[in-house]
Every structure is written in C-alpha cells, then in structure tokens.
Coordinates of C-alpha atoms and ligand atoms in Angstrom, one line a residue:
V1 CA 31.7 22.1 15.8
T2 CA 34.2 19.6 17.3
R3 CA 32.4 19.5 20.6
E4 CA 29.0 19.1 18.8
S5 CA 30.3 16.2 16.6
A6 CA 31.7 14.5 19.6
V7 CA 28.2 14.1 21.1
T8 CA 26.4 13.4 17.8
S9 CA 23.8 10.7 18.4
E10 CA 23.4 7.6 16.2
V11 CA 20.1 9.0 14.8
T12 CA 21.8 12.2 13.8
R13 CA 24.7 10.4 12.1
L14 CA 22.2 8.3 10.1
A15 CA 20.3 11.4 9.1
Q16 CA 23.5 13.0 7.9
R17 CA 24.3 9.9 5.8
L18 CA 20.9 10.1 4.2
V19 CA 21.1 13.8 3.5
R20 CA 24.5 13.3 1.8
A21 CA 23.0 10.7 -0.4
R22 CA 21.5 13.0 -3.0
S23 CA 18.0 12.1 -4.1
A24 CA 16.4 15.1 -5.7
N25 CA 13.0 14.4 -7.4
P26 CA 12.9 15.2 -10.2
P27 CA 14.8 13.2 -11.4
G28 CA 14.0 11.0 -8.4
D29 CA 17.0 8.6 -8.3
T30 CA 17.0 7.2 -4.7
R31 CA 19.6 4.4 -5.2
E32 CA 22.3 5.9 -3.0
A33 CA 19.9 6.8 -0.2
A34 CA 18.2 3.4 -0.4
G35 CA 21.7 1.8 -0.1
A36 CA 22.3 3.7 3.1
V37 CA 18.9 2.4 4.5
E38 CA 19.7 -1.1 3.4
T39 CA 23.0 -1.0 5.3
A40 CA 21.3 0.4 8.4
L41 CA 18.7 -2.3 8.4
A42 CA 21.1 -5.2 7.6
G43 CA 21.2 -8.0 10.1
A44 CA 18.0 -7.7 12.1
F45 CA 15.6 -7.1 9.2
D46 CA 14.6 -9.0 6.1
V47 CA 15.2 -6.4 3.4
T48 CA 13.3 -6.2 0.1
R49 CA 14.2 -3.8 -2.6
L50 CA 11.5 -2.4 -5.0
E51 CA 12.5 -0.7 -8.2
P52 CA 9.3 -0.3 -10.4
E53 CA 11.2 2.1 -12.7
P54 CA 15.0 2.4 -13.0
G55 CA 16.4 4.5 -10.2
F56 CA 13.1 4.7 -8.1
V57 CA 14.3 2.4 -5.3
S58 CA 12.2 1.8 -2.2
I59 CA 13.4 -0.4 0.7
V60 CA 11.2 -2.5 2.9
G61 CA 12.8 -3.9 6.1
S62 CA 10.7 -6.4 8.0
H63 CA 11.3 -8.0 11.4
S64 CA 9.0 -10.6 12.9
F65 CA 9.0 -11.2 16.6
P66 CA 8.6 -14.9 17.7
R67 CA 5.0 -14.5 18.8
P68 CA 2.4 -13.4 16.3
G69 CA 0.6 -10.1 16.7
R70 CA -0.1 -6.8 15.0
T71 CA 1.9 -5.5 12.0
L72 CA 3.2 -1.9 12.3
I73 CA 4.6 0.1 9.4
L74 CA 6.9 3.1 9.9
C75 CA 7.1 4.9 6.6
G76 CA 9.3 7.8 5.3
H77 CA 10.3 9.0 1.9
L78 CA 13.8 8.9 0.5
D79 CA 13.4 11.5 -2.2
V80 CA 13.7 15.3 -1.7
V81 CA 12.8 18.4 -3.7
P82 CA 15.7 19.8 -5.8
A83 CA 18.0 22.4 -4.2
D84 CA 19.1 25.3 -6.4
E85 CA 22.9 25.4 -5.7
S86 CA 23.6 28.5 -7.8
A87 CA 24.3 31.9 -6.2
A88 CA 20.8 32.9 -7.0
G89 CA 19.5 29.8 -5.1
G90 CA 20.0 31.6 -1.8
W91 CA 21.5 28.7 0.1
T92 CA 24.1 29.9 2.6
R93 CA 25.3 26.2 3.2
D94 CA 26.0 23.3 1.0
P95 CA 22.5 21.6 0.7
W96 CA 24.1 18.2 0.6
A97 CA 26.8 18.5 3.3
A98 CA 24.6 17.7 6.3
E99 CA 26.3 20.4 8.4
I100 CA 25.6 20.6 12.1
N101 CA 25.5 24.0 13.8
G102 CA 23.9 25.4 16.9
G103 CA 21.7 22.3 17.5
W104 CA 20.5 22.1 13.9
L105 CA 21.1 19.7 11.1
Y106 CA 21.2 21.5 7.8
G107 CA 20.6 20.3 4.3
R108 CA 18.0 19.4 1.7
G109 CA 15.8 16.7 3.1
S110 CA 17.0 17.1 6.7
L111 CA 13.4 18.2 7.7
D112 CA 11.4 16.6 4.8
M113 CA 12.1 13.9 5.8
K114 CA 15.4 12.1 6.1
G115 CA 15.7 13.2 9.7
A116 CA 12.4 11.5 10.7
L117 CA 13.3 8.4 8.6
A118 CA 16.6 8.1 10.4
G119 CA 14.5 8.3 13.7
M120 CA 12.2 5.5 12.5
I121 CA 15.2 3.3 11.6
D122 CA 16.9 4.0 14.8
A123 CA 13.7 3.3 16.8
A124 CA 13.1 0.0 14.9
R125 CA 16.7 -1.2 15.4
R126 CA 16.6 -0.5 19.1
T127 CA 13.3 -2.3 19.7
V128 CA 14.1 -5.4 17.7
A129 CA 16.7 -6.2 20.2
D130 CA 13.9 -6.5 22.8
E131 CA 12.5 -9.8 21.5
A132 CA 10.8 -11.0 24.7
A133 CA 8.8 -7.9 25.3
L134 CA 7.3 -7.6 21.8
R135 CA 5.1 -9.6 19.4
G136 CA 4.0 -9.2 15.8
R137 CA 5.9 -7.6 13.0
I138 CA 7.6 -4.3 12.5
V139 CA 8.1 -2.9 9.0
V140 CA 10.3 0.0 8.0
A141 CA 9.4 1.4 4.6
A142 CA 11.7 3.9 3.0
V143 CA 10.0 4.9 -0.2
A144 CA 10.9 6.8 -3.4
D145 CA 8.8 9.3 -5.4
E146 CA 6.7 11.0 -2.7
E147 CA 7.5 14.5 -4.0
C148 CA 6.1 13.6 -7.4
G149 CA 3.0 11.7 -6.3
G150 CA 4.3 8.4 -4.9
R151 CA 3.2 6.1 -7.7
R152 CA 6.8 4.8 -8.1
G153 CA 7.2 4.6 -4.3
A154 CA 4.4 4.0 -1.8
G155 CA 2.1 3.2 -4.7
A156 CA 4.4 0.3 -5.8
L157 CA 4.8 -0.7 -2.2
V158 CA 1.1 -1.2 -1.5
K159 CA 0.7 -3.1 -4.8
E160 CA 3.6 -5.5 -4.5
A161 CA 5.1 -5.7 -1.0
V162 CA 2.8 -4.6 1.8
T163 CA -0.8 -5.5 1.4
A164 CA -2.0 -5.7 5.0
A165 CA -1.0 -4.2 8.4
D166 CA -2.7 -2.9 11.5
G167 CA -1.3 0.6 11.5
V168 CA 1.0 3.0 9.6
I169 CA 3.0 6.0 10.9
I170 CA 4.2 8.5 8.3
G171 CA 7.0 10.6 9.8
E172 CA 6.3 13.8 7.9
P173 CA 6.5 17.1 9.8
G174 CA 3.2 17.4 11.7
D175 CA 3.4 20.9 13.1
G176 CA 3.6 19.4 16.6
A177 CA 0.4 17.4 16.2
V178 CA -0.7 13.9 15.5
C179 CA -2.2 14.2 12.0
I180 CA -4.7 11.4 11.1
G181 CA -5.9 12.6 7.8
H182 CA -5.1 14.8 4.8
R183 CA -7.0 16.6 2.1
G184 CA -6.8 15.3 -1.4
M185 CA -5.5 17.3 -4.3
C186 CA -5.9 17.6 -8.0
F187 CA -4.1 19.7 -10.6
V188 CA -6.4 20.8 -13.4
E189 CA -4.9 22.1 -16.6
A190 CA -7.0 24.5 -18.7
T191 CA -6.2 24.7 -22.4
V192 CA -7.7 27.3 -24.8
R193 CA -6.9 27.1 -28.5
G194 CA -7.3 30.2 -30.7
K195 CA -6.2 31.1 -34.2
A196 CA -2.8 32.7 -34.9
T197 CA -2.3 35.5 -37.3
H198 CA 0.0 38.6 -37.7
A199 CA -0.9 40.9 -34.9
S200 CA -1.2 43.9 -37.2
T201 CA -4.2 42.4 -39.2
G202 CA -6.7 42.8 -36.5
G203 CA -7.8 39.2 -37.1
G204 CA -7.2 35.8 -35.5
V205 CA -8.6 34.5 -32.2
N206 CA -6.6 35.4 -29.1
A207 CA -6.2 32.3 -26.9
V208 CA -4.7 34.4 -24.0
M209 CA -7.7 36.7 -23.9
S210 CA -10.0 33.7 -23.9
M211 CA -8.0 32.4 -20.9
V212 CA -8.3 35.8 -19.1
R213 CA -12.1 35.5 -19.4
V214 CA -12.1 31.9 -18.2
L215 CA -9.9 32.5 -15.2
G216 CA -11.7 35.7 -14.3
A217 CA -15.0 33.8 -14.3
L218 CA -13.6 31.0 -12.1
E219 CA -12.4 33.5 -9.5
G220 CA -14.5 33.1 -6.4
I221 CA -16.1 29.8 -7.4
E222 CA -17.6 27.7 -4.6
L223 CA -16.8 24.0 -5.0
T224 CA -19.6 21.6 -4.2
H225 CA -18.7 19.7 -0.9
T226 CA -19.8 18.7 2.5
S227 CA -17.6 20.2 5.2
D228 CA -15.5 17.4 6.8
P229 CA -15.3 17.3 10.7
L230 CA -11.5 16.6 10.4
L231 CA -10.5 18.3 7.2
G232 CA -12.9 21.3 6.9
G233 CA -13.5 22.5 3.3
P234 CA -11.7 22.6 0.0
T235 CA -9.5 25.3 -1.4
I236 CA -8.9 26.3 -5.0
A237 CA -6.0 28.4 -6.4
I238 CA -6.7 29.6 -9.9
G239 CA -3.8 30.2 -12.4
T240 CA -0.8 28.8 -10.4
V241 CA 1.1 28.5 -13.7
I242 CA 0.1 30.2 -17.0
S243 CA 1.7 30.1 -20.4
G244 CA 0.7 31.4 -23.8
G245 CA 1.8 33.3 -26.9
S246 CA 5.2 33.2 -28.6
T247 CA 6.2 36.7 -29.6
A248 CA 4.8 40.3 -29.4
N249 CA 3.4 40.5 -32.9
V250 CA 1.6 37.2 -33.3
I251 CA -1.9 36.6 -32.0
P252 CA -1.5 33.6 -29.6
D253 CA -3.2 30.4 -30.7
L254 CA -2.6 28.5 -27.5
C255 CA -2.9 29.3 -23.7
R256 CA -2.6 26.9 -20.8
A257 CA -3.1 27.6 -17.1
T258 CA -3.1 25.3 -14.0
I259 CA -5.5 25.3 -11.1
D260 CA -4.7 23.7 -7.8
V261 CA -7.7 22.2 -6.0
R262 CA -7.6 20.6 -2.5
K263 CA -10.4 18.1 -2.0
V264 CA -12.3 16.9 1.1
P265 CA -14.1 13.5 1.3
G266 CA -17.1 13.3 -1.0
M267 CA -15.4 15.4 -3.7
T268 CA -13.9 13.7 -6.8
D269 CA -12.0 14.9 -9.8
D270 CA -15.2 14.7 -11.9
S271 CA -17.2 16.7 -9.3
V272 CA -14.4 19.4 -9.5
L273 CA -14.5 19.5 -13.3
A274 CA -18.4 19.7 -13.3
D275 CA -18.1 22.6 -10.9
L276 CA -15.7 24.4 -13.2
R277 CA -17.8 23.9 -16.3
G278 CA -21.0 24.8 -14.5
R279 CA -19.4 28.1 -13.3
L280 CA -18.4 29.1 -16.8
A281 CA -21.9 28.3 -18.1
S282 CA -23.5 30.3 -15.4
R283 CA -21.3 33.3 -16.1
G284 CA -22.0 33.1 -19.8
V285 CA -18.3 32.3 -20.8
S286 CA -18.4 30.5 -24.1
D287 CA -14.6 30.4 -24.9
P288 CA -13.6 26.9 -25.9
V289 CA -11.7 25.7 -22.9
A290 CA -10.7 22.1 -22.3
F291 CA -9.9 20.9 -18.7
S292 CA -7.8 17.9 -17.9
I293 CA -6.5 16.4 -14.6
T294 CA -2.7 16.2 -14.5
A295 CA -2.2 14.9 -10.9
S296 CA -4.6 13.5 -8.4
V297 CA -4.5 12.4 -4.7
E298 CA -7.5 11.2 -2.8
P299 CA -8.4 12.7 0.6
S300 CA -7.7 10.3 3.5
V301 CA -9.1 10.0 7.0
T302 CA -8.4 7.6 9.8
D303 CA -10.8 7.1 12.7
A304 CA -9.6 9.1 15.7
H305 CA -10.6 6.1 17.9
D306 CA -8.3 3.6 16.1
P307 CA -5.7 2.0 18.3
I308 CA -2.8 3.4 16.2
V309 CA -4.0 7.0 17.1
A310 CA -4.3 6.3 20.8
V311 CA -0.9 4.6 20.9
S312 CA 0.7 7.6 19.0
A313 CA -0.9 10.1 21.5
D314 CA 0.4 8.1 24.5
A315 CA 3.9 7.9 23.1
Y316 CA 3.8 11.7 22.4
L317 CA 2.5 12.4 25.9
E318 CA 5.3 10.3 27.4
E319 CA 8.0 12.3 25.5
F320 CA 6.6 15.9 25.8
G321 CA 4.6 15.7 29.0
R322 CA 1.4 16.9 27.3
P323 CA -1.1 15.3 25.0
P324 CA -0.9 16.1 21.3
E325 CA -3.5 17.8 19.2
V326 CA -5.1 15.1 17.0
R327 CA -6.2 16.7 13.7
G328 CA -6.2 16.7 9.9
M329 CA -3.7 18.5 7.6
S330 CA -4.1 20.6 4.5
A331 CA -1.1 19.2 2.6
T332 CA -1.0 15.6 1.2
T333 CA 1.4 12.8 2.2
D334 CA 1.9 9.1 1.2
G335 CA -0.8 8.3 3.8
W336 CA -3.6 7.8 1.4
W337 CA -1.9 4.9 -0.4
F338 CA -2.0 2.8 2.8
R339 CA -5.4 4.1 4.1
N340 CA -7.4 4.3 0.8
R341 CA -5.8 1.5 -1.2
R342 CA -5.3 -1.0 1.6
G343 CA -7.6 0.1 4.3
I344 CA -4.8 0.4 6.9
P345 CA -5.4 2.9 9.7
T346 CA -2.8 5.6 9.1
V347 CA -1.2 8.5 11.0
T348 CA -0.5 10.8 8.0
A349 CA 2.1 13.0 9.7
L350 CA 3.9 12.6 13.0
G351 CA 7.4 14.0 12.8
P352 CA 9.7 16.9 13.8
G353 CA 9.2 20.4 12.4
K354 CA 6.6 22.4 10.5
I355 CA 5.2 21.8 7.0
A356 CA 5.8 25.5 6.2
D357 CA 9.6 25.0 6.6
C358 CA 9.7 22.2 4.1
H359 CA 11.1 22.8 0.6
T360 CA 12.9 26.0 1.8
V361 CA 16.4 27.4 1.4
D362 CA 18.7 26.4 4.3
E363 CA 16.3 23.6 5.2
R364 CA 17.1 22.4 8.7
V365 CA 15.8 20.2 11.5
S366 CA 16.3 20.6 15.3
I367 CA 18.5 17.8 16.5
A368 CA 16.8 17.8 19.9
E369 CA 13.4 17.5 18.3
L370 CA 14.6 14.8 16.0
E371 CA 15.8 12.7 19.0
S372 CA 12.4 13.3 20.7
Y373 CA 10.6 11.9 17.7
A374 CA 12.9 8.9 17.5
R375 CA 11.9 8.1 21.1
I376 CA 8.2 8.7 20.2
Y377 CA 8.6 6.1 17.4
A378 CA 10.1 3.7 19.8
G379 CA 7.3 4.3 22.2
I380 CA 4.7 3.6 19.5
I381 CA 6.4 0.3 18.6
R382 CA 6.6 -0.8 22.2
R383 CA 2.9 0.0 22.8
F384 CA 1.5 -1.2 19.5
L385 CA 3.4 -4.5 19.5
S386 CA 3.4 -5.0 23.2
A387 CA 3.4 -8.6 24.5
D388 CA 0.0 -8.2 26.3
G389 CA -1.6 -6.6 23.2
P390 CA -4.4 -8.1 21.1
D391 CA -4.0 -11.2 19.0
V392 CA -4.5 -9.5 15.6
V393 CA -2.4 -11.0 12.9
G394 CA -1.6 -8.8 9.9
S395 CA 0.1 -10.3 6.9
Ligands
ZN1 ZN1 7.8 15.0 2.8

C-alpha cells in the first residue's frame, strides 16, 4: 500500500477526494463533492455554482482561450447511488474510504463516475496551460442528480448555464466503446382499485387479482416502434415492483405495479400507454386499471459523422492503438439533456469500466484504465479545440 500510494497520480488523488465526499442520491446532496471540484478548478477556470434545490449543487468551470473557436463540454455527475454499509450490505471495504489495492480504486462512485470526472478535470487543467496551441472554450460540468433523472443537475444546467456548444462528452462507463446514443426510458405505474371487505365474507373486489390479470395479459406485448439503426428496439419489464394488500384476512382494495420501458426514437410515453391499453382490450381484460408515467427520459442519438465523434475515436485510437467501436447503449445517461434540449452533438458514454459493474457492492475502477481515459479526454480537447480547427463560435 505504501509503495502504491507513493506513485499515486494526480488524477487518482482527485478521484479519491471525490469518492470521500459522500453524495448518495437519494438524498442527493452534492455540496461536499462540488466543493472539491470547485477547489480543483480554481485559478484557471471561471467557476459558476448552480443550486436549483437546496443541496443539489452543480459546478460549471469554463476557460476561454484567447482565440475564438469551438466550445467543448466535458460532463460528469457528482451524485452516486447509496451504499448499504450494514453487514447485510455485502461491502468488504468502506464504500467511502477510497482505498487503493492491487491497481484498483475502491468505493461508491469510483466507477460511476467520480473516477472519470477526475480524469476530465485533470485533462482540462493540463490543456488550459497550453494557451498558444488551442482556441475556443472548454467547459467542465460536474452535475448533481443524474441517478434520479438529472432535472436538478444537467436539466438545470442546460436551462440556466450552458445553452450552446459544439460537442459534449459524458464520461460514463462505455464498455470500451464510444457511445453516441442511448435509449429512452419510462416508468409506468399501474394502479388497480378494488373494494375491501372481511376475507371470510366471500365479497369485495380483490385488487391484487385484478393486477394479476392485467400483468398476465401484458406479458409478451409487442411495443409499436421502428427499429433504430443505432439503438435497435425497445424492451419492457413488467412488474418490477408490486405492492398490494395489508393483511391476510382483508380483501385488498389497492394494488400498484411498475413497468420499466426502454424507448427508441419514434416512441413516446403516449404511444407506450396506448400500446398497454390496446393490449388489455385485445385480451378482453376489463379490470379498472389506471396507468401513469412516474419517470421519463427521451432516447437520444448523435450523428456518427459529427466532428465530436471522429475526434473521440481518434483520441481513443491514439491511447489504445486500435479504433473504438462506435455504437448506442441500452442504459440512459445525462446525454439527452444536451442533445435533445439544446441540439448539441453528444457522446453519451466514453469512460473507464463497464455499465454492468456500476451500482455494485465493492464498486471499483482500474487505475490504469482511469489514467488512459484522462489521456483520451486530453486528446479530445487538443483535437476539438486545435488552433487550426474551424472558426465555429459556440456561446
Ligand atoms: Zn453514472
């Protein structure tokens, strides 16, 4: 451990500081982690602080080179999913200690995605020292609330602070690829109301049995869509959470169940709801079910021929010696806020590690990979903002 800490790089040390600044969401308080980013950016960046709701702090650090040119945004989220620290939680290490062992940095958020955020800050700091070689503007956006939809993070950012740019890189784990799109998502809540009575009477209307018929009829539903060349088709998971009834001898008067739907371009929340209702009608299910949308993210796609994609692929090739796979991803990121709300070409995930390893017990990131991606981010900045680049002026 002593030997390893002796060679710890600046990017790893910054990642450790961020992991130690607890920012579990819920509740989503990012003040401490935002403070660490503010300190890391102080001096060379103009720093703006956004706090649309108490505790949900995002930091925007901006540096303009003397000559005008493109604007590049490097974005990562400050919040992390909670970590169960009880014995039952399964962690074999302190999730907030940012321990280093065997070439790995451990801790909640090390992979998703404080490591990558540290890499972006490190890359931005290194390249701003290089005034003469670059033009335009570099923006580091460290945002709150990604794990709960992003409205109080990237959503506030695209509304208030960053309205135009020429490219965005989101440093989420990309499974070794350059991801340029993500599917959308909606959570549907199904509610059935019945009529409670003493279970011995043989009367009442059992809401749980109504829900059984509803969910059974929805199983195997085909959602209306056109297959997307980048994102493929939708998926639906029926009954991801279910609750109903209060005790063994009362006929339940209420049952709720959730349905997770992943959308591709062309699908909307309304088209999903119409599909669900149509399926019940065609199966002859007349139970009184109400559907509502409790969370929604739009699918997002950036043109594979956009300059930000080519520049990302070049920087990747330079680091790893092979071209990346350029593709879409099934999970969502903050990418759609920039792409869909502001029309900015966006790489939705380019960062160390795999999506499947996020939100896990003993979460960790490979330090060697983290350092590789820090160099890739620096390579993207140098290429996208290069002095002989185009005269595009973002704002
Ligand atoms: Zn993430």
